Short mmCIF file of C-alpha atoms in Angstrom, two decimals:
data_model
loop_
_atom_site.label_atom_id
_atom_site.label_comp_id
_atom_site.label_asym_id
_atom_site.label_seq_id
_atom_site.Cartn_x
_atom_site.Cartn_y
_atom_site.Cartn_z
CA UNK S 590 -16.45 107.22 87.54
CA UNK S 591 -19.59 108.13 89.51
CA UNK S 592 -23.08 107.43 88.17
CA UNK S 593 -26.32 108.56 89.74
CA UNK S 594 -30.01 107.76 89.90
CA UNK S 595 -33.00 108.87 91.95
CA UNK S 596 -34.80 106.06 93.74
CA UNK S 597 -38.04 105.96 95.71
CA UNK S 598 -38.47 103.58 98.62
CA UNK S 599 -41.22 101.10 97.73
CA UNK S 600 -42.39 101.00 101.36
CA UNK S 601 -42.55 104.62 102.54
CA UNK S 602 -42.02 106.58 99.29
CA UNK S 603 -38.95 108.44 100.55
CA UNK S 604 -36.81 109.63 97.65
CA UNK S 605 -33.01 109.63 97.40
CA UNK S 606 -30.40 110.87 94.98
CA UNK S 607 -28.04 107.89 94.85
CA UNK S 608 -24.44 108.43 93.72
CA UNK S 609 -22.44 105.25 93.09
CA UNK S 610 -18.73 105.03 92.46
CA UNK S 611 -18.10 102.33 89.87
CA UNK S 612 -15.73 99.71 91.23
CA UNK S 613 -13.58 96.97 89.72
CA UNK S 614 -16.17 94.26 89.15
CA UNK S 615 -18.70 93.87 86.36
CA UNK S 616 -21.57 93.46 88.86
CA UNK S 617 -21.65 95.40 92.13
CA UNK S 618 -24.57 95.05 94.53
CA UNK S 619 -25.45 97.60 97.22
CA UNK S 620 -27.98 97.82 100.02
CA UNK S 621 -28.57 100.94 102.13
CA UNK S 622 -31.07 101.83 104.85
CA UNK S 623 -34.06 103.98 104.03
CA UNK S 624 -33.70 106.88 106.46
CA UNK S 625 -37.45 106.99 107.08
CA UNK S 626 -38.64 103.36 107.43
CA UNK S 627 -35.17 101.82 107.99
CA UNK S 628 -35.85 99.02 105.52
CA UNK S 629 -33.14 97.97 103.05
CA UNK S 630 -33.09 99.49 99.59
CA UNK S 631 -31.13 97.46 97.07
CA UNK S 632 -29.52 98.61 93.84
CA UNK S 633 -26.71 97.26 91.69
CA UNK S 634 -24.24 98.54 89.13
CA UNK S 635 -23.63 96.56 85.98
CA UNK S 636 -20.43 97.72 84.32
CA UNK S 637 -18.54 97.04 81.13
CA UNK S 638 -15.93 99.70 80.47
CA UNK S 639 -16.42 102.42 79.52
CA UNK S 640 -20.14 102.10 80.34
CA UNK S 641 -22.08 101.39 83.52
CA UNK S 642 -25.70 101.59 84.61
CA UNK S 643 -27.76 101.13 87.78
CA UNK S 644 -30.38 98.40 88.25
CA UNK S 645 -33.15 97.86 90.80
CA UNK S 646 -32.55 95.00 93.24
CA UNK S 647 -34.93 95.47 96.17
CA UNK S 648 -37.60 97.78 97.62
CA UNK S 649 -37.32 100.68 95.21
CA UNK S 650 -38.27 102.18 91.87
CA UNK S 651 -36.40 104.65 89.68
CA UNK S 652 -37.59 108.20 89.00
CA UNK S 653 -36.20 111.20 87.13
CA UNK S 654 -32.96 112.75 88.33
CA UNK S 655 -33.35 115.38 91.05
CA UNK S 656 -30.14 116.12 92.91
CA UNK S 657 -31.95 118.23 95.51
CA UNK S 658 -33.08 115.05 97.26
CA UNK S 659 -31.15 113.47 100.13
CA UNK S 660 -27.87 112.11 98.81
CA UNK S 661 -26.79 108.51 99.39
CA UNK S 662 -23.17 107.78 98.45
CA UNK S 663 -22.09 104.22 97.64
CA UNK S 664 -18.81 102.68 96.51
CA UNK S 665 -17.83 98.97 96.56
CA UNK S 666 -14.13 99.72 97.17
CA UNK S 667 -14.20 102.74 99.48
CA UNK S 668 -15.58 103.97 102.78
CA UNK S 669 -16.66 107.51 103.65
CA UNK S 670 -15.95 109.95 106.47
CA UNK S 671 -19.19 110.09 108.45
CA UNK S 672 -19.70 113.78 107.66
CA UNK S 673 -19.25 113.20 103.90
CA UNK S 674 -21.76 110.38 103.42
CA UNK S 675 -24.58 112.67 102.26
CA UNK S 676 -22.41 115.16 100.36
CA UNK S 677 -23.17 115.82 96.71
CA UNK S 678 -19.50 116.17 95.82
CA UNK S 679 -18.01 113.27 97.74
CA UNK S 680 -15.27 111.36 95.89
CA UNK S 681 -13.87 108.72 98.26
CA UNK S 682 -11.79 107.10 95.54
CA UNK S 683 -9.51 110.16 95.54
CA UNK S 684 -8.82 109.68 99.24
CA UNK S 685 -8.37 105.95 98.68
CA UNK S 686 -5.75 106.55 95.98
CA UNK S 687 -3.84 108.84 98.34
CA UNK S 688 -3.90 106.13 101.01
CA UNK S 689 -2.66 103.28 98.85
CA UNK S 690 -0.41 105.10 96.36
CA UNK S 691 2.84 104.54 98.26
CA UNK S 692 2.03 100.85 98.69
CA UNK S 693 1.28 100.09 95.04
CA UNK S 694 3.94 98.17 93.10
CA UNK S 695 4.30 100.80 90.44
CA UNK S 696 6.95 100.62 87.70
CA UNK S 697 8.70 104.01 87.37
CA UNK S 698 8.15 105.75 84.06
CA UNK S 699 5.23 103.54 83.05
CA UNK S 700 1.55 104.43 83.03
CA UNK S 701 -0.41 102.08 85.27
CA UNK S 702 -3.91 102.04 86.67
CA UNK S 703 -3.40 102.19 90.44
CA UNK S 704 -6.76 100.55 91.07
CA UNK S 705 -6.09 97.42 89.00
CA UNK S 706 -2.52 97.10 90.31
CA UNK S 707 -3.89 97.00 93.87
CA UNK S 708 -6.80 94.66 93.23
CA UNK S 709 -8.07 92.04 90.80
CA UNK S 710 -11.12 93.03 88.75
CA UNK S 711 -13.90 90.44 89.00
CA UNK S 712 -11.91 88.57 91.66
CA UNK S 713 -14.94 86.57 92.79
CA UNK S 714 -15.36 85.08 89.31
CA UNK S 715 -11.64 84.37 89.04
CA UNK S 716 -11.72 82.70 92.45
CA UNK S 717 -14.05 80.06 91.02
CA UNK S 718 -11.37 79.19 88.45
CA UNK S 719 -8.70 79.14 91.15
CA UNK S 720 -10.83 76.72 93.18
CA UNK S 721 -11.21 74.46 90.16
CA UNK S 722 -7.43 74.35 89.74
CA UNK S 723 -6.96 73.47 93.41
CA UNK S 724 -9.64 70.79 93.39
CA UNK S 725 -8.34 69.16 90.21
CA UNK S 726 -4.82 69.17 91.65
CA UNK S 727 -6.04 66.78 94.34
CA UNK S 728 -6.88 64.14 91.72
CA UNK S 729 -4.69 61.96 89.53
CA UNK S 730 -4.66 62.30 85.74
CA UNK S 731 -6.12 65.83 85.55
CA UNK S 732 -2.98 67.56 84.29
CA UNK S 733 -4.47 68.58 80.92
CA UNK S 734 -7.48 70.20 82.57
CA UNK S 735 -5.25 71.95 85.10
CA UNK S 736 -2.89 73.24 82.42
CA UNK S 737 -5.82 74.60 80.41
CA UNK S 738 -7.20 76.42 83.45
CA UNK S 739 -3.79 77.87 84.31
CA UNK S 740 -3.38 79.17 80.75
CA UNK S 741 -6.81 80.80 81.10
CA UNK S 742 -5.85 82.28 84.46
CA UNK S 743 -2.65 83.80 83.06
CA UNK S 744 -4.57 85.22 80.11
CA UNK S 745 -7.15 86.84 82.40
CA UNK S 746 -4.52 88.34 84.69
CA UNK S 747 -2.49 89.73 81.77
CA UNK S 748 -5.46 91.96 80.91
CA UNK S 749 -4.79 94.01 84.05
CA UNK S 750 -1.48 93.06 85.66
CA UNK S 751 1.44 95.17 84.53
CA UNK S 752 4.26 92.88 83.45
CA UNK S 753 1.98 89.91 82.78
CA UNK S 754 1.44 86.65 84.61
CA UNK S 755 3.34 83.38 84.07
CA UNK S 756 1.93 80.89 86.58
CA UNK S 757 2.88 77.27 85.90
CA UNK S 758 1.34 75.35 88.81
CA UNK S 759 -1.60 75.41 91.20
CA UNK S 760 0.67 76.81 93.92
CA UNK S 761 1.82 79.56 91.55
CA UNK S 762 -1.79 80.51 90.86
CA UNK S 763 -2.76 80.59 94.54
CA UNK S 764 0.25 82.66 95.53
CA UNK S 765 -0.17 85.11 92.65
CA UNK S 766 -3.89 85.50 93.34
CA UNK S 767 -3.53 86.03 97.09
CA UNK S 768 -0.49 88.27 96.78
CA UNK S 769 -2.24 90.54 94.26
CA UNK S 770 -5.36 90.85 96.41
CA UNK S 771 -3.84 91.24 99.85
CA UNK S 772 -0.33 92.71 99.63
CA UNK S 773 1.45 94.22 101.52
CA UNK S 774 -0.03 92.91 104.79
CA UNK S 775 -0.27 89.28 103.70
CA UNK S 776 3.46 89.26 102.92
CA UNK S 777 4.44 91.28 105.98
CA UNK S 778 3.04 88.58 108.26
CA UNK S 779 3.89 85.48 106.24
CA UNK S 780 7.46 86.19 105.10
CA UNK S 781 9.12 85.92 108.55
CA UNK S 782 7.65 82.43 108.92
CA UNK S 783 8.60 81.46 105.38
CA UNK S 784 12.16 82.25 106.41
CA UNK S 785 11.81 80.00 109.46
CA UNK S 786 10.51 77.18 107.26
CA UNK S 787 13.46 77.58 104.88
CA UNK S 788 15.92 77.41 107.76
CA UNK S 789 14.27 74.36 109.35
CA UNK S 790 14.13 72.59 105.99
CA UNK S 791 17.81 73.22 105.28
CA UNK S 792 18.71 71.82 108.71
CA UNK S 793 16.57 68.72 108.20
CA UNK S 794 14.38 69.67 111.16
CA UNK S 795 11.10 69.98 109.27
CA UNK S 796 10.72 66.42 107.97
CA UNK S 797 8.86 64.86 110.91
CA UNK S 798 6.40 67.71 111.15
CA UNK S 799 5.77 67.72 107.41
CA UNK S 800 4.89 64.03 107.51
CA UNK S 801 2.51 64.64 110.43
CA UNK S 802 1.04 67.64 108.62
CA UNK S 803 0.52 65.70 105.38
CA UNK S 804 -1.15 62.79 107.16
CA UNK S 805 -3.28 64.70 109.67
CA UNK S 806 -3.76 68.39 108.88
CA UNK S 807 -3.34 69.26 105.22
CA UNK S 808 -6.68 68.16 103.78
CA UNK S 809 -8.90 69.53 106.55
CA UNK S 810 -6.99 72.80 106.64
CA UNK S 811 -7.36 73.26 102.89
CA UNK S 812 -11.08 72.57 103.07
CA UNK S 813 -11.42 75.33 105.67
CA UNK S 814 -9.40 77.76 103.56
CA UNK S 815 -11.45 77.11 100.44
CA UNK S 816 -14.81 77.25 102.21
CA UNK S 817 -14.10 80.43 104.16
CA UNK S 818 -12.52 82.29 101.27
CA UNK S 819 -15.50 81.37 99.10
CA UNK S 820 -17.62 83.18 101.68
CA UNK S 821 -15.24 86.15 101.57
CA UNK S 822 -15.67 86.51 97.81
CA UNK S 823 -19.43 86.10 98.13
CA UNK S 824 -19.38 89.18 100.39
CA UNK S 825 -16.74 91.10 98.42
CA UNK S 826 -19.08 94.02 97.71
CA UNK S 827 -19.42 94.55 101.47
CA UNK S 828 -15.95 93.71 102.76
CA UNK S 829 -14.27 95.43 99.82
CA UNK S 830 -15.35 98.82 101.14
CA UNK S 831 -12.68 98.61 103.85
CA UNK S 832 -10.22 95.91 102.80
CA UNK S 833 -7.60 98.38 101.55
CA UNK S 834 -7.20 99.78 105.06
CA UNK S 835 -6.62 96.32 106.48
CA UNK S 836 -4.02 95.65 103.78
CA UNK S 837 -1.96 98.75 104.61
CA UNK S 838 -2.24 98.45 108.43
CA UNK S 839 -4.49 101.51 108.67
CA UNK S 840 -6.59 101.39 111.84
CA UNK S 841 -8.45 104.67 111.27
CA UNK S 842 -11.83 103.10 110.64
CA UNK S 843 -14.09 104.05 113.55
CA UNK S 844 -14.85 107.50 112.17
CA UNK S 845 -15.56 106.07 108.73
CA UNK S 846 -18.75 104.52 107.43
CA UNK S 847 -19.64 102.26 104.55
CA UNK S 848 -22.45 103.10 102.18
CA UNK S 849 -23.54 99.54 101.51
CA UNK S 850 -24.71 97.70 104.64
CA UNK S 851 -26.07 94.18 103.96
CA UNK S 852 -25.41 93.25 107.59
CA UNK S 853 -27.72 90.24 107.58
CA UNK S 854 -25.55 88.68 104.90
CA UNK S 855 -22.29 89.17 106.75
CA UNK S 856 -23.14 88.99 110.44
CA UNK S 857 -21.91 85.39 110.74
CA UNK S 858 -18.73 85.90 108.72
CA UNK S 859 -16.45 86.97 111.57
CA UNK S 860 -17.31 83.79 113.45
CA UNK S 861 -16.62 81.72 110.34
CA UNK S 862 -13.21 83.21 109.57
CA UNK S 863 -12.20 83.19 113.26
CA UNK S 864 -13.04 79.48 113.47
CA UNK S 865 -11.09 78.66 110.31
CA UNK S 866 -8.00 80.59 111.37
CA UNK S 867 -7.81 79.32 114.95
CA UNK S 868 -8.55 75.75 113.85
CA UNK S 869 -5.54 75.93 111.53
CA UNK S 870 -3.29 77.49 114.20
CA UNK S 871 -1.90 74.01 114.87
CA UNK S 872 0.54 74.60 112.00
CA UNK S 873 1.88 77.79 113.59
CA UNK S 874 2.04 76.18 117.03
CA UNK S 875 4.16 73.30 115.71
CA UNK S 876 6.43 75.58 113.69
CA UNK S 877 6.91 77.71 116.79
CA UNK S 878 7.93 74.61 118.75
CA UNK S 879 10.56 73.80 116.12
CA UNK S 880 11.71 77.43 116.05
CA UNK S 881 12.24 77.19 119.82
CA UNK S 882 14.45 74.07 119.37
CA UNK S 883 11.81 71.65 120.62
CA UNK S 884 10.19 68.74 118.83
CA UNK S 885 7.22 69.83 116.72
CA UNK S 886 4.78 68.14 119.13
CA UNK S 887 6.46 69.36 122.31
CA UNK S 888 5.05 72.52 123.88
CA UNK S 889 6.37 74.25 127.00
CA UNK S 890 3.65 72.78 129.19
CA UNK S 891 1.80 70.16 127.13
CA UNK S 892 1.98 67.81 124.18
CA UNK S 893 0.36 68.25 120.79
CA UNK S 894 -2.51 65.86 121.48
CA UNK S 895 -3.60 67.96 124.47
CA UNK S 896 -3.26 71.20 122.49
CA UNK S 897 -5.55 69.87 119.78
CA UNK S 898 -8.08 68.25 122.09
CA UNK S 899 -8.28 70.56 125.11
CA UNK S 900 -7.15 74.09 124.22
CA UNK S 901 -10.14 76.27 123.36
CA UNK S 902 -10.07 78.35 120.18
CA UNK S 903 -9.66 81.61 122.10
CA UNK S 904 -6.34 80.38 123.50
CA UNK S 905 -4.95 78.58 120.46
CA UNK S 906 -2.50 81.42 119.82
CA UNK S 907 -1.09 81.43 123.38
CA UNK S 908 1.91 79.19 122.59
CA UNK S 909 3.23 81.51 119.86
CA UNK S 910 1.78 85.01 120.27
CA UNK S 911 4.84 86.03 122.29
CA UNK S 912 7.15 85.11 119.40
CA UNK S 913 7.84 88.18 117.27
CA UNK S 914 7.59 86.37 113.93
CA UNK S 915 4.17 84.91 114.81
CA UNK S 916 2.58 87.73 116.83
CA UNK S 917 0.69 89.39 113.95
CA UNK S 918 -1.61 86.37 113.65
CA UNK S 919 -3.27 87.38 116.92
CA UNK S 920 -4.34 90.77 115.53
CA UNK S 921 -8.09 91.52 115.72
CA UNK S 922 -8.97 88.19 117.35
CA UNK S 923 -11.89 88.79 119.72
CA UNK S 924 -13.43 85.67 121.23
CA UNK S 925 -16.52 87.55 122.45
CA UNK S 926 -17.24 88.85 118.96
CA UNK S 927 -16.57 85.37 117.60
CA UNK S 928 -19.15 83.91 119.99
CA UNK S 929 -21.73 86.53 119.08
CA UNK S 930 -21.13 86.10 115.36
CA UNK S 931 -20.81 82.32 115.43
CA UNK S 932 -24.03 81.88 117.42
CA UNK S 933 -25.97 84.69 115.70
CA UNK S 934 -26.17 86.74 118.89
CA UNK S 935 -25.27 89.86 116.95
CA UNK S 936 -27.29 92.70 115.44
CA UNK S 937 -26.92 96.18 113.95
CA UNK S 938 -28.45 99.48 114.97
CA UNK S 939 -27.46 102.10 112.43
CA UNK S 940 -23.67 102.36 112.43
CA UNK S 941 -23.25 100.26 115.58
CA UNK S 942 -22.90 96.48 115.80
CA UNK S 943 -23.98 94.96 119.11
CA UNK S 944 -23.26 91.43 120.28
CA UNK S 945 -23.28 89.08 123.24
CA UNK S 946 -20.66 86.41 123.82
CA UNK S 947 -23.29 84.02 125.17
CA UNK S 948 -26.90 83.78 126.26
CA UNK S 949 -26.16 85.58 129.53
CA UNK S 950 -23.03 87.45 128.42
CA UNK S 951 -22.65 91.20 128.68
CA UNK S 952 -23.75 93.25 125.68
CA UNK S 953 -20.89 94.92 123.82
CA UNK S 954 -20.73 97.13 120.76
CA UNK S 955 -18.34 98.28 118.05
CA UNK S 956 -18.78 100.43 114.98
CA UNK S 957 -19.96 98.63 111.84
CA UNK S 958 -16.82 99.81 110.06
CA UNK S 959 -14.72 98.26 112.85
CA UNK S 960 -16.59 94.97 112.45
CA UNK S 961 -15.84 94.88 108.72
CA UNK S 962 -12.23 95.85 109.37
CA UNK S 963 -11.80 93.01 111.84
CA UNK S 964 -13.31 90.59 109.33
CA UNK S 965 -10.77 91.75 106.75
CA UNK S 966 -7.75 91.59 109.04
CA UNK S 967 -8.56 88.05 110.18
CA UNK S 968 -9.21 87.04 106.56
CA UNK S 969 -5.77 88.28 105.53
CA UNK S 970 -4.26 86.34 108.44
CA UNK S 971 -6.05 83.24 107.17
CA UNK S 972 -4.69 83.79 103.66
CA UNK S 973 -1.18 84.32 105.04
CA UNK S 974 -1.40 81.01 106.89
CA UNK S 975 -2.56 79.31 103.70
CA UNK S 976 0.47 80.76 101.89
CA UNK S 977 2.72 79.44 104.67
CA UNK S 978 1.31 75.95 104.18
CA UNK S 979 1.72 76.24 100.40
CA UNK S 980 5.36 77.20 100.89
CA UNK S 981 5.95 74.18 103.09
CA UNK S 982 4.28 71.87 100.55
CA UNK S 983 6.42 73.38 97.78
CA UNK S 984 9.55 72.44 99.73
CA UNK S 985 8.62 68.78 99.52
CA UNK S 986 7.24 68.76 95.97
#
């Protein structure tokens, strides 16, 4: 469904005919650039099926409908070909359905909503419940509270998930939630390593590493996962415009553009997710050592203590990126972009993101759509690594 409204910029009085595709969530915020004064104009959609309406957020007022004005197209779950962004009859959701249709877990002969089978409506709100389940699971004597939350989670998912939802534990909830939001990519990159874990466990070769992991890595790693993914869901309206392409390994993003910008909100996110992922790479490095028939703390040219203390984040994947099963975790890792994002040496000019890797570093640029795509790919890698850790924990539960 597309709804529309004319808005006037509160700063320069430019008028726009805004068309907004209604997404999956009950509240969807958008910010686009005024073409005249370049200041942000903010609107939001508030939706409760079958109805939806547009609200003012920032720098604009509403006026009567006039579709002869310059068109601004927005959609929280889709991007636009550059030459279609101002078209009056642009329907990016149709293109999106064509892209994802063959990846959706459809049940033959049954009517299903492709959109809700490839996403979770109101995922940011549900994430807060998932976090509560995880946090309570770290404490003794909270089983009743956890069980109540899991029942509520299953009930919420059954509203949209074909075939229902029967989670029984915190790990079940996390795996169901992440799988539903990020398949197929998240499974493509995690499953080969899950197989390695199963093999090592059966051979009794995982025990020493699991003890080290439990004593030294598990808690900090989980804190990074929870913190970074909370940021991801805070920015879902922005990142969601391109996340489907990351999920299906589609790299055709440079000739696309997103309607909703909000760059100031998300300019530090790549640095955050890069830091979280590479900090947690110790798990992959140790599993790779075991996979290569070494001790978990024995690398080709160093020991684990040196890897943790001395190897910079940009090189944390070196020990395993040449191993086929682990190679996908190096996708879209750019240390220069990380430095620019992490240290706020990054800015946007229209559809181009520019950044410096340091105070005297060379200036580089990528398309804004490429920046969002890289954020999404690295986020999915982070989620896949979390699922790998959950699988290992499950083995010893």
